[in-house]
PDB file of C-alpha atoms in Angstrom:
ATOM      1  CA  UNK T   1     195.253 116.720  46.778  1.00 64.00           C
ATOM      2  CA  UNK T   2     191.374 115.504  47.115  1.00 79.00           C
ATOM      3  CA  UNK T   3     190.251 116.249  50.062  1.00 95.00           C
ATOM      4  CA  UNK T   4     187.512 113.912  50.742  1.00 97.00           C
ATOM      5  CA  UNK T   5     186.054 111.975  47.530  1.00 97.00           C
ATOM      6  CA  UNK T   6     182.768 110.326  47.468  1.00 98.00           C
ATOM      7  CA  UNK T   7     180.687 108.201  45.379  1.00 97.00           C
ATOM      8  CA  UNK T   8     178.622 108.590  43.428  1.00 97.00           C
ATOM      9  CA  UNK T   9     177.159 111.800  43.470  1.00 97.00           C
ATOM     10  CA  UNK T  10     173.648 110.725  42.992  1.00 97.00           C
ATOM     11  CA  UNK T  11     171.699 107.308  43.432  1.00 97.00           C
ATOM     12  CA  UNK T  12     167.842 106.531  42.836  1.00 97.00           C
ATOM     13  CA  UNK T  13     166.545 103.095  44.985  1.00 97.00           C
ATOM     14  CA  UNK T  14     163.473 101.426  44.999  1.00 98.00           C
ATOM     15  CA  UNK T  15     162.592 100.343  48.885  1.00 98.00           C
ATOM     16  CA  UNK T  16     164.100  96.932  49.408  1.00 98.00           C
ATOM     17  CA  UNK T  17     167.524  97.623  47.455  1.00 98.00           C
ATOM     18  CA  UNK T  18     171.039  97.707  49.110  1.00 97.00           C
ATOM     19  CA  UNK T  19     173.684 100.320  48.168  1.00 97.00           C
ATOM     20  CA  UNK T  20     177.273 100.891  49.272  1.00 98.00           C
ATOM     21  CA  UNK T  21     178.216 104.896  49.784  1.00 98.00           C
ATOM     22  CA  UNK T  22     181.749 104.863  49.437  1.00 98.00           C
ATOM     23  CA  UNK T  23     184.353 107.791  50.751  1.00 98.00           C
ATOM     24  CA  UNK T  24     187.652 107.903  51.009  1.00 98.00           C
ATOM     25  CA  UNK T  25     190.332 110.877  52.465  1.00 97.00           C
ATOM     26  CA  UNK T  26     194.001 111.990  51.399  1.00 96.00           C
ATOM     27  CA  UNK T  27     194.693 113.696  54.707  1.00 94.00           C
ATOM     28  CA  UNK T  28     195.973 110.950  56.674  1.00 94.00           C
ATOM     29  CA  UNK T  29     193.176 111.500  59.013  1.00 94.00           C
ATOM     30  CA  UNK T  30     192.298 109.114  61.995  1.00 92.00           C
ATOM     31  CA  UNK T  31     188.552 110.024  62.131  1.00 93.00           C
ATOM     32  CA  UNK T  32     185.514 109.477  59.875  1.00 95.00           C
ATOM     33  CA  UNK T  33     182.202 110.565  59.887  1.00 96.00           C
ATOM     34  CA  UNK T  34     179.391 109.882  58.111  1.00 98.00           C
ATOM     35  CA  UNK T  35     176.107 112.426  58.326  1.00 97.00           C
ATOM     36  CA  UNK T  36     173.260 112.706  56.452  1.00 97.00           C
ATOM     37  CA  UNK T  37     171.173 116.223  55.944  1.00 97.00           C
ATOM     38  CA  UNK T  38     167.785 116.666  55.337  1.00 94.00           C
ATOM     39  CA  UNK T  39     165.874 119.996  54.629  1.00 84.00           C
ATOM     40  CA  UNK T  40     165.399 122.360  57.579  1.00 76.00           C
ATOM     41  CA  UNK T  41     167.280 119.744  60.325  1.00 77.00           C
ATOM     42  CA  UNK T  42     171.132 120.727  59.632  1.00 85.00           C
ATOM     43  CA  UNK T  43     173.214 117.416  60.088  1.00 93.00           C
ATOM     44  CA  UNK T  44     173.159 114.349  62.082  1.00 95.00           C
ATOM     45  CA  UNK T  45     175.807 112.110  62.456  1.00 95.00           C
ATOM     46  CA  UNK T  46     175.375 108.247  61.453  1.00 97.00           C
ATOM     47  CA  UNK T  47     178.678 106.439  62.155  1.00 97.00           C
ATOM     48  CA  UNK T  48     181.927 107.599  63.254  1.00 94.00           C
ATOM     49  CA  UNK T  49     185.298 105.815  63.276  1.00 95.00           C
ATOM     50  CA  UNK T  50     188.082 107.626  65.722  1.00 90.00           C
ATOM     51  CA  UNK T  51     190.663 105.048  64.109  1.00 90.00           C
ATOM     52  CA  UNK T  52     191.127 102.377  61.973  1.00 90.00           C
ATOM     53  CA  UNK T  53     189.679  99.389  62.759  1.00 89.00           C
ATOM     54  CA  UNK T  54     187.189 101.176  65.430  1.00 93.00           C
ATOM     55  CA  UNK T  55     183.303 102.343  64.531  1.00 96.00           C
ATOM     56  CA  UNK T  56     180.621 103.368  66.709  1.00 94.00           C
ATOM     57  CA  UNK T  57     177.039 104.370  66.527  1.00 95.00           C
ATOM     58  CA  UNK T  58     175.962 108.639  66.289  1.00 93.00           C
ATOM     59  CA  UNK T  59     172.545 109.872  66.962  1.00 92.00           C
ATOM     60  CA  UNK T  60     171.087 107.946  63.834  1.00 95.00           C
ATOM     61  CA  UNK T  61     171.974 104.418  63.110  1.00 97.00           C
ATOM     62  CA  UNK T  62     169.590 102.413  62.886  1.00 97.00           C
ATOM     63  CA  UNK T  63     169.160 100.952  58.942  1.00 97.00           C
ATOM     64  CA  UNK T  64     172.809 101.403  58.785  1.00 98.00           C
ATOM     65  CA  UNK T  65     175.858  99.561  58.775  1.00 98.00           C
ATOM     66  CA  UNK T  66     179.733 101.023  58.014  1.00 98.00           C
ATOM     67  CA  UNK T  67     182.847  99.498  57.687  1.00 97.00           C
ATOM     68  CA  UNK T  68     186.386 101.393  58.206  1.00 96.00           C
ATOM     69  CA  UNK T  69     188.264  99.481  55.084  1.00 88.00           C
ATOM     70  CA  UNK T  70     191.791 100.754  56.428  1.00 95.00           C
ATOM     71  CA  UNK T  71     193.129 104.496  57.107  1.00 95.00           C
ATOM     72  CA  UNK T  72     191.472 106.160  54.359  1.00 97.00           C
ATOM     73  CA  UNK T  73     188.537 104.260  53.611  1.00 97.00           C
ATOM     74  CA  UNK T  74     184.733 104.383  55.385  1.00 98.00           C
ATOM     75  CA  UNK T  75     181.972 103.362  53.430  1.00 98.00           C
ATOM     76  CA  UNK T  76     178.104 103.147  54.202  1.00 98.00           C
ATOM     77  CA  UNK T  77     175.999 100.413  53.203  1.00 98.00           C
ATOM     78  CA  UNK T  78     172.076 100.625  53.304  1.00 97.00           C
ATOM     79  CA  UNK T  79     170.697  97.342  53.473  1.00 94.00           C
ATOM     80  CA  UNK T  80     167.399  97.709  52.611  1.00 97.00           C
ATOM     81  CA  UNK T  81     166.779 100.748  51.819  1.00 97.00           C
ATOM     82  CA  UNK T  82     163.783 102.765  53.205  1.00 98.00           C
ATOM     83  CA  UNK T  83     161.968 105.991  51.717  1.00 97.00           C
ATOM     84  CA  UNK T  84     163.378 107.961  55.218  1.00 96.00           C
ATOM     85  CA  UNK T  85     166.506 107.106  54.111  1.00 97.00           C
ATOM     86  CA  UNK T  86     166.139 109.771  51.221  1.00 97.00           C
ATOM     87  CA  UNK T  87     168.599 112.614  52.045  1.00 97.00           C
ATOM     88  CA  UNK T  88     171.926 114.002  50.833  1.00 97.00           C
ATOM     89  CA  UNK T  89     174.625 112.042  52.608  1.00 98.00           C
ATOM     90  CA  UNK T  90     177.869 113.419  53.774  1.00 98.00           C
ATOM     91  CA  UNK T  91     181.594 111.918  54.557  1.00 98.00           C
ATOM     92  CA  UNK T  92     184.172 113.531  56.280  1.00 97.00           C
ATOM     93  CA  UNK T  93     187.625 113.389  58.138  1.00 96.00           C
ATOM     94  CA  UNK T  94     189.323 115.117  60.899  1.00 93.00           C
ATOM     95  CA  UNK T  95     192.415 114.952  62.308  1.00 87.00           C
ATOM     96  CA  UNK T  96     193.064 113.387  66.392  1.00 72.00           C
ATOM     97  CA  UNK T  97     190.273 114.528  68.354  1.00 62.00           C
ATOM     98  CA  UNK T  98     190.170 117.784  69.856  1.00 63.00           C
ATOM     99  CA  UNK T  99     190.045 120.494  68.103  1.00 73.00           C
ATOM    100  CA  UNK T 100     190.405 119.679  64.829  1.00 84.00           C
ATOM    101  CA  UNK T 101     188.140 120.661  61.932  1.00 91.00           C
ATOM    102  CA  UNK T 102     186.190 118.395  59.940  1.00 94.00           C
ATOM    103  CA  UNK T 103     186.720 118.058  56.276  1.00 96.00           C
ATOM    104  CA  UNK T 104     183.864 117.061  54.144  1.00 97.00           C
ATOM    105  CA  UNK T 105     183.367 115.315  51.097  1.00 97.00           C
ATOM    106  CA  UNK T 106     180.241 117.047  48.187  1.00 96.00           C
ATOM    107  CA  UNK T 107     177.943 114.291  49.463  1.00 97.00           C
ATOM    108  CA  UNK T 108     175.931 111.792  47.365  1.00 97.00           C
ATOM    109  CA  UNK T 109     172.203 112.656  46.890  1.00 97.00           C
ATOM    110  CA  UNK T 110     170.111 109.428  47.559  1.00 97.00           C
ATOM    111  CA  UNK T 111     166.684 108.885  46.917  1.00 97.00           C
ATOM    112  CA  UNK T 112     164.587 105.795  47.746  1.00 97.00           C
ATOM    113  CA  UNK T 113     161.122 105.832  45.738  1.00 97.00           C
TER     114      UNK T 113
ATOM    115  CA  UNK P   1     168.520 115.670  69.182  1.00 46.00           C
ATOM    116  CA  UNK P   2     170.360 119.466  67.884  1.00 49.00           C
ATOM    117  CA  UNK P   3     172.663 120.433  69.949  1.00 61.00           C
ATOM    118  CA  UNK P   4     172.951 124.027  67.910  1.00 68.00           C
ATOM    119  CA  UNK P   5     169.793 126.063  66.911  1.00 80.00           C
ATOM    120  CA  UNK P   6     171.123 129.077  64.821  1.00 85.00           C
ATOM    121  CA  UNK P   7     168.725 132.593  64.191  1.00 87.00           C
ATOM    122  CA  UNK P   8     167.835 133.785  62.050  1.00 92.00           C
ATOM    123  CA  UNK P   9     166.825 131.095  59.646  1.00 92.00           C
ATOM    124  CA  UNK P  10     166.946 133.076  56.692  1.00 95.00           C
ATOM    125  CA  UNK P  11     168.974 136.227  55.780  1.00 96.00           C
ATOM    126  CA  UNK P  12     168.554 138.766  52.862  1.00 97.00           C
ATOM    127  CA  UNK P  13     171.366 141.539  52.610  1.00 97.00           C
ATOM    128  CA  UNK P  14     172.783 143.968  49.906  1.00 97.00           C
ATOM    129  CA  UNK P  15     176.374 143.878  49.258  1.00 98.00           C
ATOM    130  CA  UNK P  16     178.662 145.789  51.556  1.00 97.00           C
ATOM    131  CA  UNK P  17     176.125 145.531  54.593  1.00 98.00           C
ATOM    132  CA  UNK P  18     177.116 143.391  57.889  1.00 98.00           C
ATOM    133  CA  UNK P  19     175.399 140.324  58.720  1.00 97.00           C
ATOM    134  CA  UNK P  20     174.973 138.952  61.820  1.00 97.00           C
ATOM    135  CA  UNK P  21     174.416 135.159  62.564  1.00 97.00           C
ATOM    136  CA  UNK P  22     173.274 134.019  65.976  1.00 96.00           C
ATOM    137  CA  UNK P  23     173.779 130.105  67.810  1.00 95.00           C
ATOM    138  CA  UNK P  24     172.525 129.150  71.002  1.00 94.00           C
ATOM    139  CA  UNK P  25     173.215 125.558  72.152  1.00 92.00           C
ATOM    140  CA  UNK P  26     172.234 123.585  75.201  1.00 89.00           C
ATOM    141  CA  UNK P  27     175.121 121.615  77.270  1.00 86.00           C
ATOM    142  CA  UNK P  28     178.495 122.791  78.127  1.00 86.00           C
ATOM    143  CA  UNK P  29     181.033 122.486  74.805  1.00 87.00           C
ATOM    144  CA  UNK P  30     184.541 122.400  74.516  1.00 86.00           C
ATOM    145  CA  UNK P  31     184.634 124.525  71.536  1.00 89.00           C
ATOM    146  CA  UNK P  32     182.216 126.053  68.788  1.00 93.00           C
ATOM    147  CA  UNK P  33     182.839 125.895  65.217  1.00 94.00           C
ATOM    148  CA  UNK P  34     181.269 127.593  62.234  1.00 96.00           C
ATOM    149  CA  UNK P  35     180.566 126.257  58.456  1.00 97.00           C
ATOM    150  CA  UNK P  36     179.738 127.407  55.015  1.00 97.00           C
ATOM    151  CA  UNK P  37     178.020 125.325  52.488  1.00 96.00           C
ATOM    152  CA  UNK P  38     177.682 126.818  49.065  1.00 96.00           C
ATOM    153  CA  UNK P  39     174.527 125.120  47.172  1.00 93.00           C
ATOM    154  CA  UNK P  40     175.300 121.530  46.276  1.00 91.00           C
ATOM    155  CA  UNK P  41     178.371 121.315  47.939  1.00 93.00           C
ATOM    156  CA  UNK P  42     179.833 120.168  51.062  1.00 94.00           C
ATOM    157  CA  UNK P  43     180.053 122.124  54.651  1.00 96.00           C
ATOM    158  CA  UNK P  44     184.112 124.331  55.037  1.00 97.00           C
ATOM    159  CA  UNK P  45     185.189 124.683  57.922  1.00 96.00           C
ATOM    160  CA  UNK P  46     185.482 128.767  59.011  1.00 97.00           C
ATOM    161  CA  UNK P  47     186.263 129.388  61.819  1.00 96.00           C
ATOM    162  CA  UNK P  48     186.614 127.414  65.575  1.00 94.00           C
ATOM    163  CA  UNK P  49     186.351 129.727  69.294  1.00 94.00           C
ATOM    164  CA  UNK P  50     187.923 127.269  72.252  1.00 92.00           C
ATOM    165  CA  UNK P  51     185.172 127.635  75.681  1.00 91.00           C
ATOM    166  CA  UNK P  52     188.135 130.221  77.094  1.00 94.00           C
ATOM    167  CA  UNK P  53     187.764 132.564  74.603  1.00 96.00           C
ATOM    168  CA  UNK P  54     185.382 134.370  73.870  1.00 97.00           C
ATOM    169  CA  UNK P  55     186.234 136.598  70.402  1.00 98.00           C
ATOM    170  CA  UNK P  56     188.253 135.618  67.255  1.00 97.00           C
ATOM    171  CA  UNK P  57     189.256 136.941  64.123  1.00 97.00           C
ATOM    172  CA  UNK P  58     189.552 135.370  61.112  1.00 96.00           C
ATOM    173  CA  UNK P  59     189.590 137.956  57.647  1.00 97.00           C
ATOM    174  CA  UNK P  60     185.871 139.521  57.401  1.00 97.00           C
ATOM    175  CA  UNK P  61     184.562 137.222  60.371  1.00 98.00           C
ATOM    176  CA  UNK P  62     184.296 138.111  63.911  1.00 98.00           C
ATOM    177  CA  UNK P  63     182.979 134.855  65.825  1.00 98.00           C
ATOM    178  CA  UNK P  64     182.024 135.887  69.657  1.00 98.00           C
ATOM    179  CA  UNK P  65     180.967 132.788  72.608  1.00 97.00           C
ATOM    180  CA  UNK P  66     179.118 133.804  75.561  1.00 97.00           C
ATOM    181  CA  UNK P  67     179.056 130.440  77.610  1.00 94.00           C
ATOM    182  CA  UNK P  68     177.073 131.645  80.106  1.00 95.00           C
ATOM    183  CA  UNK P  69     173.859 132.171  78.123  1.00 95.00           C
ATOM    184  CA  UNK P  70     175.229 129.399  75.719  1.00 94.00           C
ATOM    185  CA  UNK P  71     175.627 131.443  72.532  1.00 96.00           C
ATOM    186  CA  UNK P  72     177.633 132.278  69.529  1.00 97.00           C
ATOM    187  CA  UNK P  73     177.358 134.902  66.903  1.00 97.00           C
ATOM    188  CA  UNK P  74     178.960 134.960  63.393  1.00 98.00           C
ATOM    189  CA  UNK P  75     179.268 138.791  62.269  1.00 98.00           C
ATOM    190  CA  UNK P  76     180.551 139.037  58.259  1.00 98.00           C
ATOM    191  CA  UNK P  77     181.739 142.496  57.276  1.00 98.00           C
ATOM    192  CA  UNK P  78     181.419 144.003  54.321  1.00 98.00           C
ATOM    193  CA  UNK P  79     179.092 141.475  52.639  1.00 98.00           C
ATOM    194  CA  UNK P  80     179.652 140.087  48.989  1.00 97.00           C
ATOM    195  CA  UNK P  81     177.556 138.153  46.316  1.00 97.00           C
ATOM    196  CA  UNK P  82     180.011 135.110  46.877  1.00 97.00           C
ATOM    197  CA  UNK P  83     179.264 135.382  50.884  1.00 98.00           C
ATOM    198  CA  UNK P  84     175.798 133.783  49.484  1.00 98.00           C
ATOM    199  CA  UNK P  85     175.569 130.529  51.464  1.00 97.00           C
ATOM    200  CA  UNK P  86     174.180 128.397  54.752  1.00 96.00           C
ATOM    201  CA  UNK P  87     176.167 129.073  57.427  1.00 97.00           C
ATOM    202  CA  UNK P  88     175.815 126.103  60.257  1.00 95.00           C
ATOM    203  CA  UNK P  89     177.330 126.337  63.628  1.00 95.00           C
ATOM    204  CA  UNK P  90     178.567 122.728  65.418  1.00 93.00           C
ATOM    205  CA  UNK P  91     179.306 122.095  68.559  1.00 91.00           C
ATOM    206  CA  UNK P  92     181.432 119.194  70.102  1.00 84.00           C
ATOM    207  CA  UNK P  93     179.494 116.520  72.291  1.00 74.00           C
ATOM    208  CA  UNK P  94     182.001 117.138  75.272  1.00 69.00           C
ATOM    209  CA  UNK P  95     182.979 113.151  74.619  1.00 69.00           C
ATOM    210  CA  UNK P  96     186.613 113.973  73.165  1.00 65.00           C
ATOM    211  CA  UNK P  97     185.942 112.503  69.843  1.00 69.00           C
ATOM    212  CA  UNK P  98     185.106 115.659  67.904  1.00 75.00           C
ATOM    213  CA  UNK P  99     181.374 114.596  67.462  1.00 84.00           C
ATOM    214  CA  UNK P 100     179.910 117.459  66.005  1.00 89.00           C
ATOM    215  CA  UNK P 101     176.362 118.146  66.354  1.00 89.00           C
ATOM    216  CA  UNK P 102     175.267 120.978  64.026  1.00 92.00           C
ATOM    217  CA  UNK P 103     172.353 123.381  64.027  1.00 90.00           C
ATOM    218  CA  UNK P 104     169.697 123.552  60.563  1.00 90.00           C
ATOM    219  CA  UNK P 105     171.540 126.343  59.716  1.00 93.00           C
ATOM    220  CA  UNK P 106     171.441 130.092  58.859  1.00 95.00           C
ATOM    221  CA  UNK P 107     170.602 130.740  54.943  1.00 95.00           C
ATOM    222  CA  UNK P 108     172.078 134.336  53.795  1.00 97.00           C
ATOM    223  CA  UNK P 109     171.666 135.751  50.650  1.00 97.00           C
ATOM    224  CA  UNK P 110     173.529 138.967  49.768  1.00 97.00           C
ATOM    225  CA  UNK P 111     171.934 140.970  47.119  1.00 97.00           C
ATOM    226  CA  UNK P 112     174.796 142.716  43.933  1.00 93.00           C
TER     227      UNK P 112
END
């Protein structure tokens, strides 16, 4: 049992470049999140998907784009990549909304030079 | 825009000593949740207080809500070497999808 898997763990860019961030969950969760943390600012949330087939925009989308692949996939692609776009970024799964806790994945460590 | 601001920012304790965590957020919540994050890893959930309630239990943590000045605290008892973490509080959006908006965190260190 996995939890939440994502990869890879760490990824150097140079501006310009596209990546994929891939997670995927065992849980048989509806939702998906994907955050990103940078020092001192705690986490802000990207995308979220409240069920398959369904994504919407969090506080900080912009440069962004995710796709919900089916129930337990929900990757993050960076188009071009951008030096802000440096930070450790973090998936994770919960169960129907309410009160459920979020599960989250290690995180990938990106950096853009 | 943080929804959660937690105090202090930093913590240094001995082992065996209390520490106390403090949250204060801004709009009304439906319910407060705390996380650990061990270095390099990703957040676990601890522990979640509903907007009714306004103590729980869970092991060596006592969470407490006061809605009315829109604040949490995170006591641990009986602090070990392995309580060494960041300890980030979250609070829903009020928007029913379990949005979490988190805080930058409390960093503790607790001293053998």
């Amino acid at each position: 049992n996995a939890g939440v898997t994502q990869t890879p763990k760490f990824q150097v860019l140079k501006t310009g470049q596209s990546m994929t961030l891939q997670c995927a969950q065992d849980m048989n969760h509806n939702s998906m999140y994907w955050y990103r943390q940078d020092p001192g600012m705690g986490l802000r949330l990207i995308y979220y998907s409240a069920s398959e087939g369904t994504t919407d925009k969090g506080e900080v989308p912009n440069g962004y784009n995710v796709s919900r692949l089916n129930k337990r996939e929900f990757s993050l692609r960076l188009e071009s990549a951008a030096p802000s776009q440096t930070s450790v970024y973090f998936c994770a799964s919960s169960g129907d909304r309410g009160l459920s806790p979020l599960h989250f994945g290690n995180g990938t460590r990106l950096t853009v030079t | 825009s943080q929804q959660g601001e937690e105090d202090p920012q930093a913590l240094s304790i001995q082992e065996g000593e209390n520490a106390t965590m403090n949250c204060s957020y801004k709009t009304s919540i439906n319910n407060l949740q705390w996380y650990r994050q061990n270095s390099g890893r990703g957040l676990v959930h601890l522990i979640l207080i509903r907007s009714n309630e306004r103590e729980k239990h869970s092991g060596r943590l006592r969470v407490t809500l006061d809605t009315s000045k829109k604040s949490s605290s995170l006591l641990i008892t009986a602090s070990r070497a392995a309580d060494t973490a960041s300890y980030f509080c979250a609070t829903d959006d009020g928007g029913g999808y379990n949005k979490l908006i988190f805080g930058a965190g409390t960093r503790l260190a607790v001293h053998p």
